[in-house]
Amino acid sequence: MTKGRPLTHSREKLLEKGIELFHQHGYHGTGLTTILEACQVSKGSFYNFFESKEAYAVAVIEFYQALEIDRWNQEFAQFEGNHFVKLRKSIEQMIEELDSCNENVGCLIANLSGEIGNASPELRQAIKRATEKVVGLMADDFLICQGEGSVRTDLPAALLAQMVWDCWQGALLRMKVEDSRRPLRQSLALLWEHILPPTSSHEFDSVITKD
Amino acid sequence: MTKGRPLTHSREKLLEKGIELFHQHGYHGTGLTTILEACQVSKGSFYNFFESKEAYAVAVIEFYQALEIDRWNQEFAQFEGNHFVKLRKSIEQMIEELDSCNENVGCLIANLSGEIGNASPELRQAIKRATEKVVGLMADDFLICQGEGSVRTDLPAALLAQMVWDCWQGALLRMKVEDSRRPLRQSLALLWEHILPPTSSHEFDSVITKD
């Protein structure tokens, strides 16, 4: 049926569609037929790019993360202040940019982590790599913050990054359940005002308890 | 076909099976047919107990949480020490009791939170209630700890409970992805040794940095 059909679908377009589909339906909920229909692509063309649905999912995860990191770097660069303040402003902007649809969606990688406990080793590895990459980038940031004196130094930057990532996952789950961005804002304020600063500044009264 | 069949399936048995099924396949992955087959129950019998799959899921969540709270209370009571130490020992035991199957499974309520972003309001409300109940119980515990001087008092107990719940969700996701209980042990040590104690004890060197 599709023999000789021109290869109008670039790999990138298939990956973009994959982000959307996995966001909407999860990994298990997105069948190959759905992918083919949504991308208006034949099975043959699809298999020209990806050897399986699983290989496609791995590529989608990597593509999604590259996009998110680009977006983050662009936003981060536009803010003023020390590194710790710029991080907070960037995260605040990220939260405000979530639309009401995203409030139910959250981070693709976190969603897939929850879903693929029993999935294939390849997919799990892809998610593990993506998670480690984010945590690693955050650890680099916190190391800079520790150097500028804005973040506590009694704990290694890598451990702080891990904790912030963990907290963020919990806040994303609460965002979904509460259908509100409040948990994200609350978690950010708690971390940036009370948990991450050097110990001596823990005593400040904060707005977050009134939030 | 099942007319006149004796009502051998108690509501409780259906709920027990529900925990298992939702753990294994998630909410969307568990069709009514699967439920009926797994419980060896007719559609008619099922609808005697629950008016829909959704009402069933709400009841499963409530049943699961009641079981978990009972189990927690029993374990907590057997430990010695101040409240803060007993909490840590109970959580440690909970972690060690996870079998290799559970490592891929985690907390049913957390898994469902990730999955049901776009689910019905009733189901979301059930998950919200379950989450709030756990966080509320933890806040009561931290209030006791603050009274005995084992937990920092610069932040309200409710906010600390929220943060611990958040961290726990992230650690559960990492447990799945890493296929290891290490993230849970690491998160517990970080919280109990560095984040929750009164600020003056933040300076201790800890084993967790070597973990």
Short mmCIF file of C-alpha atoms in Angstrom, two decimals:
data_model
loop_
_atom_site.label_atom_id
_atom_site.label_comp_id
_atom_site.label_asym_id
_atom_site.label_seq_id
_atom_site.Cartn_x
_atom_site.Cartn_y
_atom_site.Cartn_z
CA MET A 1 0.00 0.00 0.00
CA THR A 2 2.73 2.43 0.91
CA LYS A 3 5.31 1.12 -1.53
CA GLY A 4 7.16 3.89 -3.25
CA ARG A 5 5.66 6.48 -0.95
CA PRO A 6 8.13 9.32 -0.52
CA LEU A 7 9.94 9.37 2.78
CA THR A 8 8.34 12.58 4.00
CA HIS A 9 8.67 11.75 7.66
CA SER A 10 11.94 12.66 9.16
CA ARG A 11 13.22 10.84 12.20
CA GLU A 12 12.81 14.07 14.16
CA LYS A 13 9.12 14.38 13.35
CA LEU A 14 8.51 10.84 14.54
CA LEU A 15 10.34 11.62 17.77
CA GLU A 16 8.35 14.82 18.33
CA LYS A 17 5.14 12.88 17.93
CA GLY A 18 6.48 10.24 20.30
CA ILE A 19 6.87 12.79 23.08
CA GLU A 20 3.23 13.75 22.64
CA LEU A 21 1.96 10.17 22.48
CA PHE A 22 3.92 8.86 25.47
CA HIS A 23 2.86 11.91 27.45
CA GLN A 24 -0.77 11.26 26.66
CA HIS A 25 -0.99 7.49 26.88
CA GLY A 26 2.19 6.27 28.58
CA TYR A 27 4.47 3.64 27.09
CA HIS A 28 2.21 0.63 27.44
CA GLY A 29 -0.83 2.61 26.38
CA THR A 30 0.79 3.64 23.08
CA GLY A 31 0.52 0.80 20.59
CA LEU A 32 2.53 0.67 17.39
CA THR A 33 -0.68 1.17 15.38
CA THR A 34 -1.37 4.39 17.28
CA ILE A 35 2.16 5.59 16.56
CA LEU A 36 1.85 4.80 12.84
CA GLU A 37 -1.54 6.50 12.60
CA ALA A 38 -0.53 9.59 14.58
CA CYS A 39 2.63 10.00 12.50
CA GLN A 40 0.83 9.06 9.28
CA VAL A 41 3.66 6.78 8.47
CA SER A 42 3.81 3.22 7.15
CA LYS A 43 5.18 0.36 9.19
CA GLY A 44 8.01 0.08 6.66
CA SER A 45 9.04 3.72 7.02
CA PHE A 46 8.87 3.45 10.78
CA TYR A 47 11.16 0.43 10.77
CA ASN A 48 13.58 2.31 8.52
CA PHE A 49 14.22 4.56 11.49
CA PHE A 50 13.66 2.32 14.51
CA GLU A 51 14.02 -1.41 14.86
CA SER A 52 11.26 -1.71 17.46
CA LYS A 53 8.77 0.26 19.53
CA GLU A 54 11.23 -0.07 22.38
CA ALA A 55 14.12 1.38 20.35
CA TYR A 56 11.75 4.19 19.35
CA ALA A 57 10.94 4.87 23.02
CA VAL A 58 14.65 5.00 23.90
CA ALA A 59 15.20 7.52 21.07
CA VAL A 60 12.17 9.56 22.19
CA ILE A 61 13.57 9.77 25.73
CA GLU A 62 16.96 10.97 24.45
CA PHE A 63 15.38 13.45 22.06
CA TYR A 64 13.05 14.80 24.75
CA GLN A 65 15.90 15.29 27.17
CA ALA A 66 18.08 17.08 24.62
CA LEU A 67 15.20 19.49 23.89
CA GLU A 68 14.58 20.12 27.58
CA ILE A 69 18.26 20.78 28.29
CA ASP A 70 18.44 23.26 25.38
CA ARG A 71 15.35 25.04 26.64
CA TRP A 72 16.74 25.13 30.18
CA ASN A 73 20.07 26.58 29.05
CA GLN A 74 18.35 29.33 27.07
CA GLU A 75 16.14 30.30 29.99
CA PHE A 76 18.91 30.13 32.53
CA ALA A 77 21.11 32.49 30.47
CA GLN A 78 18.51 35.25 30.48
CA PHE A 79 18.40 35.72 34.27
CA GLU A 80 20.52 37.95 36.47
CA GLY A 81 21.92 37.22 39.92
CA ASN A 82 24.17 34.63 41.49
CA HIS A 83 24.00 31.02 40.33
CA PHE A 84 21.61 29.97 43.10
CA VAL A 85 19.19 32.81 42.31
CA LYS A 86 19.36 32.08 38.58
CA LEU A 87 18.55 28.44 39.21
CA ARG A 88 15.51 29.39 41.25
CA LYS A 89 14.29 31.89 38.65
CA SER A 90 14.71 29.33 35.88
CA ILE A 91 12.72 26.72 37.78
CA GLU A 92 10.04 29.30 38.62
CA GLN A 93 9.72 30.15 34.95
CA MET A 94 9.53 26.45 34.07
CA ILE A 95 6.65 26.07 36.55
CA GLU A 96 4.79 29.09 35.17
CA GLU A 97 5.18 27.83 31.62
CA LEU A 98 3.35 24.61 32.38
CA ASP A 99 -0.09 24.94 30.88
CA SER A 100 -3.15 23.32 32.34
CA CYS A 101 -2.58 20.30 30.14
CA ASN A 102 0.94 19.86 31.45
CA GLU A 103 -0.33 20.06 35.00
CA ASN A 104 -1.77 16.63 34.43
CA VAL A 105 1.24 15.45 32.58
CA GLY A 106 4.47 16.40 34.31
CA CYS A 107 7.87 15.27 33.23
CA LEU A 108 7.88 12.56 30.59
CA ILE A 109 10.88 10.82 32.10
CA ALA A 110 9.35 10.74 35.57
CA ASN A 111 6.09 9.39 34.19
CA LEU A 112 7.89 6.65 32.30
CA SER A 113 9.96 5.79 35.40
CA GLY A 114 6.74 5.10 37.24
CA GLU A 115 5.38 3.01 34.43
CA ILE A 116 8.27 0.92 33.25
CA GLY A 117 9.22 -0.88 36.45
CA ASN A 118 8.67 -4.15 34.67
CA ALA A 119 9.72 -3.00 31.21
CA SER A 120 12.75 -4.09 29.23
CA PRO A 121 16.34 -3.52 30.43
CA GLU A 122 17.04 -1.23 27.43
CA LEU A 123 14.18 1.10 28.28
CA ARG A 124 15.06 1.09 31.94
CA GLN A 125 18.68 1.90 31.09
CA ALA A 126 17.57 4.82 28.92
CA ILE A 127 15.52 6.23 31.79
CA LYS A 128 18.37 5.62 34.21
CA ARG A 129 20.79 7.51 31.93
CA ALA A 130 18.32 10.39 31.54
CA THR A 131 17.79 10.62 35.29
CA GLU A 132 21.52 10.49 36.02
CA LYS A 133 22.15 13.18 33.43
CA VAL A 134 19.69 15.60 35.05
CA VAL A 135 21.01 14.87 38.53
CA GLY A 136 24.59 15.25 37.28
CA LEU A 137 23.87 18.64 35.70
CA MET A 138 22.18 19.76 38.89
CA ALA A 139 25.17 18.58 40.93
CA ASP A 140 27.45 20.73 38.73
CA ASP A 141 25.17 23.69 39.43
CA PHE A 142 25.18 23.10 43.19
CA LEU A 143 28.96 22.81 43.17
CA ILE A 144 29.09 26.31 41.65
CA CYS A 145 26.60 27.48 44.29
CA GLN A 146 28.71 25.98 47.07
CA GLY A 147 31.68 27.86 45.64
CA GLU A 148 29.79 31.17 45.71
CA GLY A 149 28.60 30.48 49.27
CA SER A 150 24.90 30.25 48.45
CA VAL A 151 24.47 26.51 49.17
CA ARG A 152 25.41 24.50 52.28
CA THR A 153 28.71 22.68 52.10
CA ASP A 154 28.17 20.07 54.81
CA LEU A 155 26.72 17.72 52.18
CA PRO A 156 28.21 16.87 48.77
CA ALA A 157 26.64 18.66 45.80
CA ALA A 158 25.76 15.31 44.22
CA LEU A 159 23.73 14.28 47.25
CA LEU A 160 21.92 17.62 47.35
CA ALA A 161 21.11 17.26 43.64
CA GLN A 162 19.72 13.79 44.28
CA MET A 163 17.53 15.08 47.07
CA VAL A 164 16.21 17.96 44.99
CA TRP A 165 15.41 15.55 42.16
CA ASP A 166 13.58 13.27 44.62
CA CYS A 167 11.58 16.14 46.09
CA TRP A 168 10.70 17.32 42.62
CA GLN A 169 9.26 13.91 41.68
CA GLY A 170 7.04 13.95 44.74
CA ALA A 171 5.90 17.49 43.98
CA LEU A 172 5.12 16.48 40.37
CA LEU A 173 2.94 13.63 41.62
CA ARG A 174 1.11 16.00 43.97
CA MET A 175 0.69 18.48 41.12
CA LYS A 176 -1.17 15.82 39.18
CA VAL A 177 -3.29 14.68 42.08
CA GLU A 178 -4.13 18.22 43.22
CA ASP A 179 -4.37 19.51 39.66
CA SER A 180 -2.38 22.56 40.71
CA ARG A 181 1.12 23.96 40.42
CA ARG A 182 1.11 24.85 44.12
CA PRO A 183 3.09 21.73 45.19
CA LEU A 184 5.91 22.67 42.80
CA ARG A 185 6.06 26.27 44.03
CA GLN A 186 5.94 25.10 47.64
CA SER A 187 8.69 22.54 47.15
CA LEU A 188 10.93 25.06 45.36
CA ALA A 189 10.49 27.63 48.15
CA LEU A 190 11.19 25.08 50.87
CA LEU A 191 14.35 23.82 49.19
CA TRP A 192 15.72 27.21 48.17
CA GLU A 193 14.88 29.03 51.42
CA HIS A 194 15.38 26.37 54.08
CA ILE A 195 17.07 23.20 52.95
CA LEU A 196 19.79 24.22 50.50
CA PRO A 197 21.20 27.47 51.99
CA PRO A 198 24.11 27.30 54.41
CA THR A 199 22.97 26.14 57.85
CA SER A 200 23.24 29.54 59.51
CA SER A 201 20.45 30.95 57.34
CA HIS A 202 17.97 28.22 58.32
CA GLU A 203 16.55 30.40 61.03
CA PHE A 204 14.85 32.92 58.75
CA ASP A 205 11.08 33.16 58.85
CA SER A 206 9.79 32.37 55.41
CA VAL A 207 6.79 33.08 53.25
CA ILE A 208 6.41 29.41 52.48
CA THR A 209 4.71 28.58 55.73
CA LYS A 210 1.95 31.00 54.77
CA ASP A 211 1.60 29.60 51.26
CA MET B 1 -24.25 -18.81 33.35
CA THR B 2 -23.51 -17.81 36.90
CA LYS B 3 -27.13 -17.57 38.00
CA GLY B 4 -27.67 -19.11 41.38
CA ARG B 5 -23.93 -19.44 41.94
CA PRO B 6 -23.22 -19.02 45.65
CA LEU B 7 -21.71 -15.73 46.66
CA THR B 8 -18.36 -17.23 47.68
CA HIS B 9 -16.38 -14.10 47.01
CA SER B 10 -16.34 -11.67 49.82
CA ARG B 11 -15.77 -8.01 49.14
CA GLU B 12 -12.46 -8.30 50.98
CA LYS B 13 -11.17 -11.02 48.68
CA LEU B 14 -11.97 -8.91 45.66
CA LEU B 15 -10.12 -5.99 47.21
CA GLU B 16 -7.07 -8.13 48.01
CA LYS B 17 -6.93 -9.28 44.42
CA GLY B 18 -7.31 -5.68 43.30
CA ILE B 19 -4.16 -4.64 45.12
CA GLU B 20 -2.26 -7.37 43.29
CA LEU B 21 -3.73 -6.56 39.89
CA PHE B 22 -3.25 -2.79 40.07
CA HIS B 23 0.28 -3.35 41.32
CA GLN B 24 1.06 -5.59 38.37
CA HIS B 25 -0.76 -3.85 35.54
CA GLY B 26 -1.68 -0.37 36.77
CA TYR B 27 -5.21 1.00 36.61
CA HIS B 28 -5.57 1.38 32.87
CA GLY B 29 -3.82 -1.93 32.24
CA THR B 30 -6.31 -3.83 34.39
CA GLY B 31 -9.49 -4.45 32.40
CA LEU B 32 -12.74 -5.55 34.00
CA THR B 33 -12.39 -8.94 32.28
CA THR B 34 -8.99 -9.43 33.92
CA ILE B 35 -10.48 -8.57 37.29
CA LEU B 36 -13.36 -11.00 36.85
CA GLU B 37 -11.06 -13.78 35.69
CA ALA B 38 -8.47 -13.23 38.40
CA CYS B 39 -11.15 -13.19 41.08
CA GLN B 40 -13.09 -16.00 39.42
CA VAL B 41 -16.21 -14.00 39.88
CA SER B 42 -19.13 -13.24 37.57
CA LYS B 43 -19.89 -9.76 36.35
CA GLY B 44 -23.11 -9.89 38.34
CA SER B 45 -21.36 -10.73 41.60
CA PHE B 46 -18.79 -8.03 40.98
CA TYR B 47 -21.50 -5.42 40.45
CA ASN B 48 -23.16 -6.54 43.67
CA PHE B 49 -20.16 -5.12 45.45
CA PHE B 50 -18.99 -2.28 43.23
CA GLU B 51 -20.95 -0.15 40.82
CA SER B 52 -18.02 0.32 38.43
CA LYS B 53 -14.35 -0.47 37.90
CA GLU B 54 -13.65 3.03 39.15
CA ALA B 55 -15.63 2.52 42.38
CA TYR B 56 -13.71 -0.74 42.79
CA ALA B 57 -10.38 1.09 42.38
CA VAL B 58 -11.42 3.67 44.99
CA ALA B 59 -12.29 0.85 47.41
CA VAL B 60 -8.99 -0.94 46.64
CA ILE B 61 -7.04 2.23 47.46
CA GLU B 62 -8.85 2.64 50.79
CA PHE B 63 -8.45 -1.04 51.66
CA TYR B 64 -4.76 -1.01 50.74
CA GLN B 65 -4.10 2.04 52.87
CA ALA B 66 -5.93 0.61 55.89
CA LEU B 67 -3.80 -2.56 55.64
CA GLU B 68 -0.58 -0.57 55.32
CA ILE B 69 -1.41 1.64 58.30
CA ASP B 70 -2.19 -1.44 60.45
CA ARG B 71 1.08 -3.03 59.43
CA TRP B 72 2.98 0.17 60.14
CA ASN B 73 1.46 0.55 63.62
CA GLN B 74 2.34 -3.03 64.53
CA GLU B 75 5.93 -2.62 63.40
CA PHE B 76 6.36 0.77 65.01
CA ALA B 77 5.19 -0.56 68.39
CA GLN B 78 7.90 -3.22 68.52
CA PHE B 79 10.86 -0.81 68.43
CA GLU B 80 12.64 0.90 71.31
CA GLY B 81 14.02 4.43 71.46
CA ASN B 82 12.68 7.93 71.08
CA HIS B 83 9.98 8.65 68.51
CA PHE B 84 12.44 9.77 65.84
CA VAL B 85 14.56 6.62 66.22
CA LYS B 86 11.46 4.39 66.17
CA LEU B 87 10.30 6.06 62.95
CA ARG B 88 13.65 5.40 61.30
CA LYS B 89 13.74 1.77 62.45
CA SER B 90 10.21 1.19 61.18
CA ILE B 91 11.05 2.63 57.77
CA GLU B 92 14.28 0.61 57.66
CA GLN B 93 12.32 -2.54 58.35
CA MET B 94 9.77 -1.60 55.69
CA ILE B 95 12.61 -1.23 53.18
CA GLU B 96 14.16 -4.59 54.11
CA GLU B 97 10.80 -6.32 53.82
CA LEU B 98 10.41 -5.29 50.19
CA ASP B 99 11.10 -8.38 48.15
CA SER B 100 12.68 -8.27 44.74
CA CYS B 101 9.22 -8.16 43.18
CA ASN B 102 8.27 -5.12 45.22
CA GLU B 103 11.45 -3.39 44.16
CA ASN B 104 9.86 -3.06 40.77
CA VAL B 105 6.53 -2.17 42.21
CA GLY B 106 6.78 0.37 44.99
CA CYS B 107 3.85 1.96 46.68
CA LEU B 108 0.51 1.32 45.00
CA ILE B 109 -0.75 4.81 45.75
CA ALA B 110 2.35 6.46 44.30
CA ASN B 111 2.13 4.32 41.18
CA LEU B 112 -1.51 5.20 40.69
CA SER B 113 -0.76 8.91 41.26
CA GLY B 114 1.63 8.77 38.34
CA GLU B 115 -0.86 7.00 36.16
CA ILE B 116 -4.16 8.66 36.82
CA GLY B 117 -3.36 12.26 35.97
CA ASN B 118 -6.10 12.19 33.40
CA ALA B 119 -8.39 9.78 35.24
CA SER B 120 -11.77 10.54 36.76
CA PRO B 121 -12.26 13.07 39.57
CA GLU B 122 -13.44 10.30 41.96
CA LEU B 123 -10.26 8.29 41.52
CA ARG B 124 -8.09 11.36 41.81
CA GLN B 125 -9.91 12.36 44.99
CA ALA B 126 -9.33 8.90 46.47
CA ILE B 127 -5.61 9.17 45.78
CA LYS B 128 -5.54 12.71 47.14
CA ARG B 129 -7.24 11.57 50.36
CA ALA B 130 -4.82 8.65 50.70
CA THR B 131 -1.80 10.92 50.17
CA GLU B 132 -3.09 13.52 52.62
CA LYS B 133 -3.74 10.82 55.21
CA VAL B 134 -0.14 9.52 55.05
CA VAL B 135 1.30 13.04 55.14
CA GLY B 136 -1.02 13.94 58.03
CA LEU B 137 0.04 10.90 60.07
CA MET B 138 3.68 11.72 59.40
CA ALA B 139 3.09 15.33 60.46
CA ASP B 140 1.67 14.05 63.78
CA ASP B 141 4.82 11.97 64.22
CA PHE B 142 7.13 14.89 63.48
CA LEU B 143 5.21 17.05 65.93
CA ILE B 144 5.99 14.48 68.63
CA CYS B 145 9.63 14.46 67.49
CA GLN B 146 9.79 18.24 67.65
CA GLY B 147 8.44 18.01 71.20
CA GLU B 148 11.15 15.53 72.21
CA GLY B 149 13.82 17.72 70.57
CA SER B 150 14.84 15.23 67.87
CA VAL B 151 13.51 17.20 64.87
CA ARG B 152 14.16 20.80 63.84
CA THR B 153 11.52 23.29 64.87
CA ASP B 154 12.24 26.09 62.40
CA LEU B 155 9.80 24.51 59.96
CA PRO B 156 6.25 23.29 60.70
CA ALA B 157 5.88 19.52 61.13
CA ALA B 158 3.35 19.44 58.29
CA LEU B 159 5.84 20.94 55.86
CA LEU B 160 8.57 18.51 56.94
CA ALA B 161 6.15 15.62 56.44
CA GLN B 162 5.34 16.87 52.96
CA MET B 163 9.01 17.09 52.09
CA VAL B 164 9.73 13.59 53.38
CA TRP B 165 6.80 12.22 51.36
CA ASP B 166 8.13 14.01 48.26
CA CYS B 167 11.65 12.66 48.75
CA TRP B 168 10.25 9.20 49.28
CA GLN B 169 8.41 9.30 45.95
CA GLY B 170 11.59 10.22 44.12
CA ALA B 171 13.51 7.47 45.90
CA LEU B 172 10.79 4.95 44.97
CA LEU B 173 11.12 5.94 41.31
CA ARG B 174 14.89 5.53 41.49
CA MET B 175 14.44 2.17 43.19
CA LYS B 176 12.47 0.99 40.19
CA VAL B 177 14.86 2.40 37.66
CA GLU B 178 17.98 1.15 39.46
CA ASP B 179 16.28 -2.09 40.52
CA SER B 180 17.77 -1.64 43.96
CA ARG B 181 16.72 -0.56 47.44
CA ARG B 182 19.81 1.63 47.74
CA PRO B 183 17.96 4.89 46.84
CA LEU B 184 15.50 4.31 49.68
CA ARG B 185 18.25 3.64 52.22
CA GLN B 186 20.20 6.66 50.99
CA SER B 187 17.20 8.97 51.16
CA LEU B 188 16.29 7.78 54.67
CA ALA B 189 19.85 8.35 55.93
CA LEU B 190 20.04 11.81 54.38
CA LEU B 191 16.72 12.91 55.85
CA TRP B 192 17.22 11.40 59.30
CA GLU B 193 20.86 12.41 59.72
CA HIS B 194 21.04 15.77 57.95
CA ILE B 195 17.76 17.33 56.99
CA LEU B 196 15.35 16.61 59.84
CA PRO B 197 17.51 16.97 62.98
CA PRO B 198 17.75 20.35 64.72
CA THR B 199 20.02 22.71 62.80
CA SER B 200 22.91 22.54 65.25
CA SER B 201 23.46 18.85 64.47
CA HIS B 202 23.81 19.46 60.73
CA GLU B 203 27.55 19.64 61.06
CA PHE B 204 28.13 15.97 61.86
CA ASP B 205 30.10 13.91 59.40
CA SER B 206 27.92 11.11 58.24
CA VAL B 207 28.22 7.65 56.81
CA ILE B 208 25.84 8.52 54.01
CA THR B 209 28.45 10.36 52.00
CA LYS B 210 30.37 7.09 51.80
CA ASP B 211 27.30 5.07 50.79
#
